[in-house]
């Protein structure tokens, strides 16, 4: 099967690397003009001239990037199967739609308002109580298009800095930790769940994901499974869906956002789970049986951002795996990740700290469960 992928960044690259053993070929459609996948066939199409050529080559279409025109995806759906569907893109690329779906399915989220001016932003900040987080409704990723307001008086400056016509304003959650769920739904409706991961973000960018969690209670994992299953079934979804959540002090979970694709917080599965999220996504879109999502051992994904580190020294650590994206160094850019696998979480922490020391800009590791190890 030739898999068509919308977007040609590192997620597409890793999809292809997982698909070659299955005998898949890959054609990427890049609308940005700067593809980095470095594998498969890449059609660079910033002016939307080559859609027919792309469609003629592919059997099924998926994507690694959800900030695409919905009309483009709907057009593709007229010719080839697209998984996940354009409906998933429509919801997941728009924070208002996403929140509305969470509300409708009774999935708890932080209190929020939708605003369309600096005055409305100020009023929402007063109503919700500061701090609040203001986020552009569309196009946000890696913390871009966001501002935290410590007081309602900061509304004018925040509105200016974000520069979008519509924002979602959320109460700031004093979370114990951020977690995420990665689940996969097959064409036949079968659903499998990866163990929940704990995610550490700095300035809105993911730095570390660790899974499985040593202190996770069964109830919480089941609650998260139920939330994501409800979303998958509602959207008649096929493929990998990621759901980011906040764990609050009283032990409940609040949904933050979701992504209709393979996700950075699921990269640990490449070396830490029986089947990676990439392979399972491809199995799903092709109608193949889904693979086991079981974790093999405690694993931590370390993002390499901005500048590369001492790769040889990291690889010299036992059971450490480097995944580079063939991208040039640039501030804030995701260049690679390192998956560190260990027999115990204590040993894992030691090795992740060793990696951190070998990466120029890596922040200190702060897992919520460190002092229980
Ligand atoms: N309501 C909130 N309360 C506290 N922190 C938040 C809130 N919303 C976002 N954040 C922080 O900002 C990060 C990025 O926000 P998110 O909504 O996930 O946007 P992005 O699309 O950029 O990933 C989150 O992972 C979290 O660390
Ligand atoms: Mg996020």
mmCIF file of C-alpha atoms and ligand atoms in Angstrom:
data_model
loop_
_atom_site.group_PDB
_atom_site.id
_atom_site.type_symbol
_atom_site.label_atom_id
_atom_site.label_comp_id
_atom_site.label_asym_id
_atom_site.label_seq_id
_atom_site.Cartn_x
_atom_site.Cartn_y
_atom_site.Cartn_z
ATOM 1 C CA UNK A 1 0.000 0.000 0.000
ATOM 2 C CA UNK A 2 1.171 3.510 -0.746
ATOM 3 C CA UNK A 3 0.347 5.744 2.202
ATOM 4 C CA UNK A 4 -0.225 9.431 1.484
ATOM 5 C CA UNK A 5 0.763 11.703 4.347
ATOM 6 C CA UNK A 6 -0.273 15.361 4.647
ATOM 7 C CA UNK A 7 2.698 17.134 6.186
ATOM 8 C CA UNK A 8 6.358 16.113 5.890
ATOM 9 C CA UNK A 9 8.047 16.691 9.225
ATOM 10 C CA UNK A 10 9.508 14.339 11.808
ATOM 11 C CA UNK A 11 6.201 12.640 12.589
ATOM 12 C CA UNK A 12 5.805 11.687 8.935
ATOM 13 C CA UNK A 13 9.416 10.518 8.873
ATOM 14 C CA UNK A 14 8.837 8.214 11.838
ATOM 15 C CA UNK A 15 5.588 6.918 10.317
ATOM 16 C CA UNK A 16 7.544 5.928 7.213
ATOM 17 C CA UNK A 17 10.299 4.294 9.238
ATOM 18 C CA UNK A 18 7.633 2.194 10.979
ATOM 19 C CA UNK A 19 5.837 1.420 7.725
ATOM 20 C CA UNK A 20 8.704 0.064 5.627
ATOM 21 C CA UNK A 21 8.761 -3.283 7.493
ATOM 22 C CA UNK A 22 5.045 -3.593 6.678
ATOM 23 C CA UNK A 23 5.887 -3.115 3.011
ATOM 24 C CA UNK A 24 4.372 0.346 2.793
ATOM 25 C CA UNK A 25 5.562 3.128 0.561
ATOM 26 C CA UNK A 26 5.077 6.791 1.406
ATOM 27 C CA UNK A 27 4.201 9.928 -0.519
ATOM 28 C CA UNK A 28 4.203 13.162 1.464
ATOM 29 C CA UNK A 29 2.302 16.289 0.522
ATOM 30 C CA UNK A 30 4.069 19.312 1.984
ATOM 31 C CA UNK A 31 2.186 22.617 1.901
ATOM 32 C CA UNK A 32 4.755 24.603 3.939
ATOM 33 C CA UNK A 33 7.584 24.669 1.404
ATOM 34 C CA UNK A 34 10.068 23.308 3.950
ATOM 35 C CA UNK A 35 9.690 19.534 4.297
ATOM 36 C CA UNK A 36 12.116 17.711 6.578
ATOM 37 C CA UNK A 37 10.923 14.083 6.409
ATOM 38 C CA UNK A 38 13.980 13.045 4.395
ATOM 39 C CA UNK A 39 12.414 9.698 3.420
ATOM 40 C CA UNK A 40 9.777 8.602 0.924
ATOM 41 C CA UNK A 41 8.626 10.745 -1.961
ATOM 42 C CA UNK A 42 7.897 14.356 -1.068
ATOM 43 C CA UNK A 43 5.634 16.543 -3.193
ATOM 44 C CA UNK A 44 6.301 20.169 -2.253
ATOM 45 C CA UNK A 45 3.081 22.026 -2.978
ATOM 46 C CA UNK A 46 2.747 25.405 -1.246
ATOM 47 C CA UNK A 47 0.404 26.721 -3.971
ATOM 48 C CA UNK A 48 -1.913 23.722 -4.119
ATOM 49 C CA UNK A 49 -0.979 22.740 -7.696
ATOM 50 C CA UNK A 50 -0.123 19.070 -7.277
ATOM 51 C CA UNK A 51 -3.076 17.514 -5.474
ATOM 52 C CA UNK A 52 -4.076 15.349 -8.450
ATOM 53 C CA UNK A 53 -0.550 13.964 -8.737
ATOM 54 C CA UNK A 54 -0.559 13.128 -5.025
ATOM 55 C CA UNK A 55 -3.983 11.461 -5.203
ATOM 56 C CA UNK A 56 -2.991 9.353 -8.187
ATOM 57 C CA UNK A 57 -0.116 7.856 -6.219
ATOM 58 C CA UNK A 58 -1.712 6.957 -2.912
ATOM 59 C CA UNK A 59 -4.139 4.273 -1.698
ATOM 60 C CA UNK A 60 -5.041 5.841 1.623
ATOM 61 C CA UNK A 61 -4.343 9.235 3.186
ATOM 62 C CA UNK A 62 -3.387 10.185 6.727
ATOM 63 C CA UNK A 63 -1.691 13.238 8.212
ATOM 64 C CA UNK A 64 0.964 14.285 10.696
ATOM 65 C CA UNK A 65 -0.259 17.862 11.046
ATOM 66 C CA UNK A 66 -3.803 19.052 11.835
ATOM 67 C CA UNK A 67 -3.479 22.743 10.980
ATOM 68 C CA UNK A 68 -4.613 22.122 7.405
ATOM 69 C CA UNK A 69 -7.522 23.675 5.539
ATOM 70 C CA UNK A 70 -10.537 21.441 6.286
ATOM 71 C CA UNK A 71 -11.726 22.038 2.724
ATOM 72 C CA UNK A 72 -8.511 20.463 1.382
ATOM 73 C CA UNK A 73 -9.066 17.342 3.471
ATOM 74 C CA UNK A 74 -12.743 17.180 2.444
ATOM 75 C CA UNK A 75 -11.664 17.407 -1.183
ATOM 76 C CA UNK A 76 -9.215 14.524 -0.689
ATOM 77 C CA UNK A 77 -11.971 12.475 0.979
ATOM 78 C CA UNK A 78 -13.960 12.570 -2.253
ATOM 79 C CA UNK A 79 -11.202 10.572 -3.936
ATOM 80 C CA UNK A 80 -9.401 8.464 -1.324
ATOM 81 C CA UNK A 81 -10.100 7.173 2.186
ATOM 82 C CA UNK A 82 -8.723 9.622 4.793
ATOM 83 C CA UNK A 83 -7.993 8.406 8.339
ATOM 84 C CA UNK A 84 -8.656 10.050 10.745
ATOM 85 C CA UNK A 85 -11.488 11.848 8.946
ATOM 86 C CA UNK A 86 -11.798 15.556 8.148
ATOM 87 C CA UNK A 87 -14.255 15.806 11.055
ATOM 88 C CA UNK A 88 -11.406 14.949 13.449
ATOM 89 C CA UNK A 89 -9.250 17.682 11.899
ATOM 90 C CA UNK A 90 -12.093 20.182 12.089
ATOM 91 C CA UNK A 91 -12.529 19.579 15.815
ATOM 92 C CA UNK A 92 -8.882 19.216 16.817
ATOM 93 C CA UNK A 93 -7.584 22.284 14.955
ATOM 94 C CA UNK A 94 -10.061 24.577 16.694
ATOM 95 C CA UNK A 95 -10.029 25.001 20.465
ATOM 96 C CA UNK A 96 -13.665 26.165 20.597
ATOM 97 C CA UNK A 97 -14.882 23.061 18.747
ATOM 98 C CA UNK A 98 -12.660 20.887 20.901
ATOM 99 C CA UNK A 99 -14.005 22.354 24.157
ATOM 100 C CA UNK A 100 -17.580 22.078 22.879
ATOM 101 C CA UNK A 101 -17.038 18.381 22.186
ATOM 102 C CA UNK A 102 -15.493 17.816 25.632
ATOM 103 C CA UNK A 103 -18.514 19.568 27.185
ATOM 104 C CA UNK A 104 -21.023 17.605 25.144
ATOM 105 C CA UNK A 105 -19.378 14.284 26.104
ATOM 106 C CA UNK A 106 -19.108 15.275 29.790
ATOM 107 C CA UNK A 107 -15.326 15.217 29.752
ATOM 108 C CA UNK A 108 -14.235 17.761 32.377
ATOM 109 C CA UNK A 109 -12.027 20.662 31.238
ATOM 110 C CA UNK A 110 -10.707 23.827 32.940
ATOM 111 C CA UNK A 111 -13.370 26.584 33.170
ATOM 112 C CA UNK A 112 -13.183 28.729 30.042
ATOM 113 C CA UNK A 113 -14.643 31.589 28.020
ATOM 114 C CA UNK A 114 -14.397 32.481 24.339
ATOM 115 C CA UNK A 115 -13.468 36.131 23.685
ATOM 116 C CA UNK A 116 -13.213 38.363 20.632
ATOM 117 C CA UNK A 117 -11.676 41.596 21.946
ATOM 118 C CA UNK A 118 -9.233 42.878 24.567
ATOM 119 C CA UNK A 119 -12.230 44.136 26.623
ATOM 120 C CA UNK A 120 -13.858 40.703 26.589
ATOM 121 C CA UNK A 121 -10.518 39.161 27.545
ATOM 122 C CA UNK A 122 -10.260 41.476 30.541
ATOM 123 C CA UNK A 123 -13.819 40.663 31.614
ATOM 124 C CA UNK A 124 -13.173 36.913 31.265
ATOM 125 C CA UNK A 125 -9.998 37.219 33.354
ATOM 126 C CA UNK A 126 -12.050 38.929 36.103
ATOM 127 C CA UNK A 127 -14.820 36.348 35.965
ATOM 128 C CA UNK A 128 -12.554 33.296 35.950
ATOM 129 C CA UNK A 129 -10.057 34.771 38.429
ATOM 130 C CA UNK A 130 -6.369 35.178 37.577
ATOM 131 C CA UNK A 131 -4.096 33.654 36.595
ATOM 132 C CA UNK A 132 -5.725 32.690 33.329
ATOM 133 C CA UNK A 133 -4.261 31.317 30.108
ATOM 134 C CA UNK A 134 -5.366 32.928 26.836
ATOM 135 C CA UNK A 135 -4.918 30.811 23.707
ATOM 136 C CA UNK A 136 -5.548 31.515 20.040
ATOM 137 C CA UNK A 137 -8.476 29.375 18.876
ATOM 138 C CA UNK A 138 -6.566 28.177 15.820
ATOM 139 C CA UNK A 139 -2.955 27.468 14.816
ATOM 140 C CA UNK A 140 -1.464 27.025 18.290
ATOM 141 C CA UNK A 141 1.290 24.481 19.016
ATOM 142 C CA UNK A 142 4.297 24.204 21.350
ATOM 143 C CA UNK A 143 2.831 26.981 23.499
ATOM 144 C CA UNK A 144 2.713 29.435 20.582
ATOM 145 C CA UNK A 145 -0.235 31.833 20.416
ATOM 146 C CA UNK A 146 -0.641 31.835 24.212
ATOM 147 C CA UNK A 147 -0.240 34.224 27.108
ATOM 148 C CA UNK A 148 -0.666 33.856 30.861
ATOM 149 C CA UNK A 149 -2.400 36.822 32.527
ATOM 150 C CA UNK A 150 -1.523 37.385 36.167
ATOM 151 C CA UNK A 151 -4.048 40.240 36.403
ATOM 152 C CA UNK A 152 -7.021 41.429 34.264
ATOM 153 C CA UNK A 153 -5.086 44.659 33.557
ATOM 154 C CA UNK A 154 -2.686 42.635 31.400
ATOM 155 C CA UNK A 155 -5.486 41.930 28.897
ATOM 156 C CA UNK A 156 -4.607 44.636 26.353
ATOM 157 C CA UNK A 157 -0.957 43.568 26.153
ATOM 158 C CA UNK A 158 -1.865 39.865 25.947
ATOM 159 C CA UNK A 159 -4.447 40.513 23.233
ATOM 160 C CA UNK A 160 -1.836 42.437 21.256
ATOM 161 C CA UNK A 161 0.891 39.826 21.661
ATOM 162 C CA UNK A 162 -1.305 36.902 20.573
ATOM 163 C CA UNK A 163 -2.730 38.789 17.593
ATOM 164 C CA UNK A 164 -5.727 36.553 16.805
ATOM 165 C CA UNK A 165 -9.387 37.526 16.385
ATOM 166 C CA UNK A 166 -10.730 34.853 18.747
ATOM 167 C CA UNK A 167 -9.230 33.403 21.917
ATOM 168 C CA UNK A 168 -10.116 30.769 24.458
ATOM 169 C CA UNK A 169 -9.425 31.944 28.007
ATOM 170 C CA UNK A 170 -8.949 29.264 30.639
ATOM 171 C CA UNK A 171 -8.595 29.221 34.387
ATOM 172 C CA UNK A 172 -4.976 28.363 35.206
ATOM 173 C CA UNK A 173 -4.881 24.837 36.586
ATOM 174 C CA UNK A 174 -2.627 24.259 39.577
ATOM 175 C CA UNK A 175 -1.950 20.710 38.445
ATOM 176 C CA UNK A 176 -0.015 17.949 40.227
ATOM 177 C CA UNK A 177 1.196 16.801 36.849
ATOM 178 C CA UNK A 178 0.392 16.774 33.160
ATOM 179 C CA UNK A 179 -0.392 13.403 31.647
ATOM 180 C CA UNK A 180 -1.413 12.159 28.244
ATOM 181 C CA UNK A 181 -3.290 9.259 26.791
ATOM 182 C CA UNK A 182 -2.463 7.730 23.449
ATOM 183 C CA UNK A 183 -5.091 5.369 22.074
ATOM 184 C CA UNK A 184 -5.628 3.726 18.719
ATOM 185 C CA UNK A 185 -8.897 2.795 17.035
ATOM 186 C CA UNK A 186 -8.998 0.345 14.142
ATOM 187 C CA UNK A 187 -11.288 0.458 11.144
ATOM 188 C CA UNK A 188 -13.426 -2.200 12.821
ATOM 189 C CA UNK A 189 -13.858 -0.086 15.974
ATOM 190 C CA UNK A 190 -11.368 -2.026 18.107
ATOM 191 C CA UNK A 191 -9.631 0.309 20.600
ATOM 192 C CA UNK A 192 -6.284 -0.171 22.356
ATOM 193 C CA UNK A 193 -4.756 2.152 24.972
ATOM 194 C CA UNK A 194 -1.148 2.857 25.848
ATOM 195 C CA UNK A 195 -0.298 3.307 29.508
ATOM 196 C CA UNK A 196 -0.610 6.936 30.540
ATOM 197 C CA UNK A 197 2.539 9.074 30.305
ATOM 198 C CA UNK A 198 3.613 11.978 32.524
ATOM 199 C CA UNK A 199 4.759 15.014 30.533
ATOM 200 C CA UNK A 200 7.028 17.847 31.585
ATOM 201 C CA UNK A 201 6.657 21.041 29.554
ATOM 202 C CA UNK A 202 8.858 24.119 29.791
ATOM 203 C CA UNK A 203 7.559 27.310 28.154
ATOM 204 C CA UNK A 204 4.817 25.263 26.487
ATOM 205 C CA UNK A 205 7.257 22.822 24.844
ATOM 206 C CA UNK A 206 7.386 19.158 25.812
ATOM 207 C CA UNK A 207 10.758 18.182 27.299
ATOM 208 C CA UNK A 208 10.254 14.771 28.942
ATOM 209 C CA UNK A 209 7.606 12.039 28.766
ATOM 210 C CA UNK A 210 7.833 9.079 31.094
ATOM 211 C CA UNK A 211 5.755 5.904 31.089
ATOM 212 C CA UNK A 212 4.472 3.728 32.591
ATOM 213 C CA UNK A 213 3.867 5.619 35.833
ATOM 214 C CA UNK A 214 4.875 3.839 39.052
ATOM 215 C CA UNK A 215 2.227 5.574 41.174
ATOM 216 C CA UNK A 216 -0.760 5.524 38.853
ATOM 217 C CA UNK A 217 -3.949 4.213 40.376
ATOM 218 C CA UNK A 218 -6.016 1.860 38.264
ATOM 219 C CA UNK A 219 -9.082 4.062 38.661
ATOM 220 C CA UNK A 220 -7.362 7.035 37.080
ATOM 221 C CA UNK A 221 -6.126 5.074 34.084
ATOM 222 C CA UNK A 222 -9.650 3.704 33.632
ATOM 223 C CA UNK A 223 -11.160 7.194 33.766
ATOM 224 C CA UNK A 224 -8.720 8.390 31.114
ATOM 225 C CA UNK A 225 -9.436 5.300 28.992
ATOM 226 C CA UNK A 226 -13.148 6.075 29.180
ATOM 227 C CA UNK A 227 -12.634 9.714 28.146
ATOM 228 C CA UNK A 228 -10.534 8.870 25.127
ATOM 229 C CA UNK A 229 -12.741 5.953 24.089
ATOM 230 C CA UNK A 230 -15.763 8.253 24.173
ATOM 231 C CA UNK A 231 -13.955 10.694 21.874
ATOM 232 C CA UNK A 232 -12.799 7.956 19.497
ATOM 233 C CA UNK A 233 -16.257 6.447 19.203
ATOM 234 C CA UNK A 234 -17.975 9.813 18.834
ATOM 235 C CA UNK A 235 -15.680 10.799 15.949
ATOM 236 C CA UNK A 236 -15.830 7.278 14.416
ATOM 237 C CA UNK A 237 -12.089 7.682 14.545
ATOM 238 C CA UNK A 238 -9.430 5.552 12.835
ATOM 239 C CA UNK A 239 -5.772 5.828 13.894
ATOM 240 C CA UNK A 240 -3.881 7.290 16.862
ATOM 241 C CA UNK A 241 -5.506 9.985 18.999
ATOM 242 C CA UNK A 242 -3.614 11.821 21.745
ATOM 243 C CA UNK A 243 -5.386 13.437 24.694
ATOM 244 C CA UNK A 244 -3.500 15.784 27.046
ATOM 245 C CA UNK A 245 -4.853 16.043 30.580
ATOM 246 C CA UNK A 246 -4.103 17.798 33.866
ATOM 247 C CA UNK A 247 -4.141 15.750 37.059
ATOM 248 C CA UNK A 248 -5.417 18.004 39.847
ATOM 249 C CA UNK A 249 -4.717 17.871 43.595
ATOM 250 C CA UNK A 250 -7.986 16.049 44.334
ATOM 251 C CA UNK A 251 -7.007 13.282 41.905
ATOM 252 C CA UNK A 252 -9.355 14.221 39.082
ATOM 253 C CA UNK A 253 -8.420 14.666 35.438
ATOM 254 C CA UNK A 254 -9.192 17.720 33.296
ATOM 255 C CA UNK A 255 -8.870 17.469 29.528
ATOM 256 C CA UNK A 256 -6.523 20.085 28.072
ATOM 257 C CA UNK A 257 -6.423 19.395 24.344
ATOM 258 C CA UNK A 258 -6.202 16.595 21.830
ATOM 259 C CA UNK A 259 -4.265 15.878 18.669
ATOM 260 C CA UNK A 260 -5.592 13.715 15.804
ATOM 261 C CA UNK A 261 -2.250 12.091 15.043
ATOM 262 C CA UNK A 262 0.829 10.434 16.425
ATOM 263 C CA UNK A 263 2.098 12.605 19.251
ATOM 264 C CA UNK A 264 5.379 13.644 20.824
ATOM 265 C CA UNK A 265 4.248 12.246 24.188
ATOM 266 C CA UNK A 266 3.935 8.842 22.499
ATOM 267 C CA UNK A 267 7.496 8.669 21.147
ATOM 268 C CA UNK A 268 8.534 6.584 24.172
ATOM 269 C CA UNK A 269 6.559 3.695 22.611
ATOM 270 C CA UNK A 270 9.215 3.301 19.872
ATOM 271 C CA UNK A 271 11.563 1.645 22.346
ATOM 272 C CA UNK A 272 9.404 1.185 25.447
ATOM 273 C CA UNK A 273 6.266 -0.599 24.192
ATOM 274 C CA UNK A 274 5.615 -3.835 22.328
ATOM 275 C CA UNK A 275 4.201 -1.912 19.331
ATOM 276 C CA UNK A 276 5.046 1.735 18.654
ATOM 277 C CA UNK A 277 2.356 4.381 18.147
ATOM 278 C CA UNK A 278 3.627 4.784 14.565
ATOM 279 C CA UNK A 279 3.214 1.114 13.669
ATOM 280 C CA UNK A 280 -0.193 0.992 15.334
ATOM 281 C CA UNK A 281 -1.356 4.099 13.473
ATOM 282 C CA UNK A 282 -0.379 2.462 10.169
ATOM 283 C CA UNK A 283 -2.004 -0.817 11.137
ATOM 284 C CA UNK A 284 -5.201 1.087 11.933
ATOM 285 C CA UNK A 285 -5.387 3.072 8.702
ATOM 286 C CA UNK A 286 -4.778 -0.092 6.650
ATOM 287 C CA UNK A 287 -7.390 -2.138 8.481
ATOM 288 C CA UNK A 288 -4.810 -4.496 10.014
ATOM 289 C CA UNK A 289 -5.067 -5.956 13.529
ATOM 290 C CA UNK A 290 -3.686 -3.589 16.184
ATOM 291 C CA UNK A 291 -0.530 -4.534 18.085
ATOM 292 C CA UNK A 292 -0.014 -4.827 21.832
ATOM 293 C CA UNK A 293 0.347 -1.486 23.604
ATOM 294 C CA UNK A 294 1.976 -3.010 26.657
ATOM 295 C CA UNK A 295 5.043 -1.284 28.083
ATOM 296 C CA UNK A 296 8.239 -3.338 28.055
ATOM 297 C CA UNK A 297 10.044 -1.411 30.810
ATOM 298 C CA UNK A 298 10.138 2.065 32.399
ATOM 299 C CA UNK A 299 10.969 4.474 29.570
ATOM 300 C CA UNK A 300 11.584 8.198 29.274
ATOM 301 C CA UNK A 301 11.553 10.245 26.082
ATOM 302 C CA UNK A 302 13.976 13.171 26.212
ATOM 303 C CA UNK A 303 13.403 15.859 23.584
ATOM 304 C CA UNK A 304 16.434 17.423 21.913
ATOM 305 C CA UNK A 305 15.462 21.035 21.270
ATOM 306 C CA UNK A 306 17.385 23.888 19.649
ATOM 307 C CA UNK A 307 20.876 22.422 19.855
ATOM 308 C CA UNK A 308 22.138 18.859 19.679
ATOM 309 C CA UNK A 309 24.143 17.344 22.501
ATOM 310 C CA UNK A 310 26.855 14.768 22.854
ATOM 311 C CA UNK A 311 25.146 11.987 20.914
ATOM 312 C CA UNK A 312 27.930 9.443 21.259
ATOM 313 C CA UNK A 313 28.045 9.876 25.037
ATOM 314 C CA UNK A 314 24.262 9.446 25.287
ATOM 315 C CA UNK A 315 24.392 6.299 23.171
ATOM 316 C CA UNK A 316 27.105 4.942 25.441
ATOM 317 C CA UNK A 317 24.519 4.747 28.238
ATOM 318 C CA UNK A 318 22.952 1.272 28.292
ATOM 319 C CA UNK A 319 19.588 0.864 26.524
ATOM 320 C CA UNK A 320 19.425 4.424 25.217
ATOM 321 C CA UNK A 321 18.151 5.089 21.700
ATOM 322 C CA UNK A 322 18.648 8.181 19.583
ATOM 323 C CA UNK A 323 16.104 9.264 16.972
ATOM 324 C CA UNK A 324 17.294 12.219 14.911
ATOM 325 C CA UNK A 325 15.075 14.133 12.502
ATOM 326 C CA UNK A 326 17.644 15.352 9.960
ATOM 327 C CA UNK A 327 16.958 19.004 10.801
ATOM 328 C CA UNK A 328 19.313 21.946 11.221
ATOM 329 C CA UNK A 329 19.742 23.506 14.656
ATOM 330 C CA UNK A 330 17.479 26.468 15.423
ATOM 331 C CA UNK A 331 16.241 27.891 18.732
ATOM 332 C CA UNK A 332 13.121 26.094 19.940
ATOM 333 C CA UNK A 333 13.152 23.533 17.116
ATOM 334 C CA UNK A 334 12.624 19.834 17.818
ATOM 335 C CA UNK A 335 15.721 18.127 16.380
ATOM 336 C CA UNK A 336 15.651 14.639 17.850
ATOM 337 C CA UNK A 337 14.602 12.638 20.864
ATOM 338 C CA UNK A 338 16.352 10.101 23.012
ATOM 339 C CA UNK A 339 14.460 7.163 24.461
ATOM 340 C CA UNK A 340 15.970 5.928 27.683
ATOM 341 C CA UNK A 341 14.880 2.496 28.902
ATOM 342 C CA UNK A 342 15.748 0.988 32.299
ATOM 343 C CA UNK A 343 14.827 -1.875 34.612
ATOM 344 C CA UNK A 344 13.495 0.426 37.342
ATOM 345 C CA UNK A 345 12.323 4.027 37.593
ATOM 346 C CA UNK A 346 15.231 4.792 39.923
ATOM 347 C CA UNK A 347 17.742 3.621 37.362
ATOM 348 C CA UNK A 348 15.766 5.441 34.665
ATOM 349 C CA UNK A 349 16.002 8.730 36.543
ATOM 350 C CA UNK A 350 19.765 8.350 36.875
ATOM 351 C CA UNK A 351 20.189 7.745 33.156
ATOM 352 C CA UNK A 352 17.827 10.559 32.150
ATOM 353 C CA UNK A 353 19.830 12.935 34.356
ATOM 354 C CA UNK A 354 22.975 11.725 32.626
ATOM 355 C CA UNK A 355 21.369 12.555 29.254
ATOM 356 C CA UNK A 356 20.266 15.937 30.512
ATOM 357 C CA UNK A 357 23.877 16.746 31.394
ATOM 358 C CA UNK A 358 24.881 15.899 27.810
ATOM 359 C CA UNK A 359 22.272 18.193 26.218
ATOM 360 C CA UNK A 360 23.123 21.910 26.180
ATOM 361 C CA UNK A 361 19.670 23.342 26.941
ATOM 362 C CA UNK A 362 17.853 20.516 28.713
ATOM 363 C CA UNK A 363 16.003 21.607 31.872
ATOM 364 C CA UNK A 364 16.268 19.668 35.156
ATOM 365 C CA UNK A 365 14.096 16.542 35.230
ATOM 366 C CA UNK A 366 11.062 17.058 37.438
ATOM 367 C CA UNK A 367 8.868 13.994 37.679
ATOM 368 C CA UNK A 368 6.016 14.260 40.163
ATOM 369 C CA UNK A 369 6.962 10.891 41.700
ATOM 370 C CA UNK A 370 10.738 11.427 42.082
ATOM 371 C CA UNK A 371 10.670 11.577 45.884
ATOM 372 C CA UNK A 372 8.754 8.299 46.153
ATOM 373 C CA UNK A 373 11.458 6.345 44.319
HETATM 374 N N1 LIG B 1 -5.291 26.037 31.757
HETATM 375 C C1 LIG B 1 -3.991 25.798 31.961
HETATM 376 N N2 LIG B 1 -3.483 25.770 33.218
HETATM 377 C C2 LIG B 1 -2.166 25.542 33.435
HETATM 378 N N3 LIG B 1 -1.259 25.322 32.457
HETATM 379 C C3 LIG B 1 -1.699 25.335 31.184
HETATM 380 C C4 LIG B 1 -3.077 25.563 30.859
HETATM 381 N N4 LIG B 1 -3.214 25.494 29.515
HETATM 382 C C5 LIG B 1 -1.983 25.238 29.024
HETATM 383 N N5 LIG B 1 -1.062 25.138 30.006
HETATM 384 C C6 LIG B 1 0.382 24.842 29.830
HETATM 385 O O1 LIG B 1 0.796 25.204 28.527
HETATM 386 C C7 LIG B 1 1.158 24.041 27.763
HETATM 387 C C8 LIG B 1 0.745 24.206 26.305
HETATM 388 O O2 LIG B 1 -0.660 24.417 26.216
HETATM 389 P P1 LIG B 1 -1.576 23.596 25.224
HETATM 390 O O3 LIG B 1 -2.972 24.036 25.434
HETATM 391 O O4 LIG B 1 -1.302 22.146 25.390
HETATM 392 O O5 LIG B 1 -1.121 24.148 23.810
HETATM 393 P P2 LIG B 1 -0.192 23.583 22.646
HETATM 394 O O6 LIG B 1 -1.152 23.371 21.522
HETATM 395 O O7 LIG B 1 0.775 24.666 22.405
HETATM 396 O O8 LIG B 1 0.429 22.298 23.137
HETATM 397 C C9 LIG B 1 0.467 22.894 28.484
HETATM 398 O O9 LIG B 1 1.090 21.663 28.214
HETATM 399 C C10 LIG B 1 0.612 23.346 29.929
HETATM 400 O O10 LIG B 1 1.911 23.116 30.410
HETATM 401 MG MG1 LIG B 2 -0.424 20.723 24.170
#
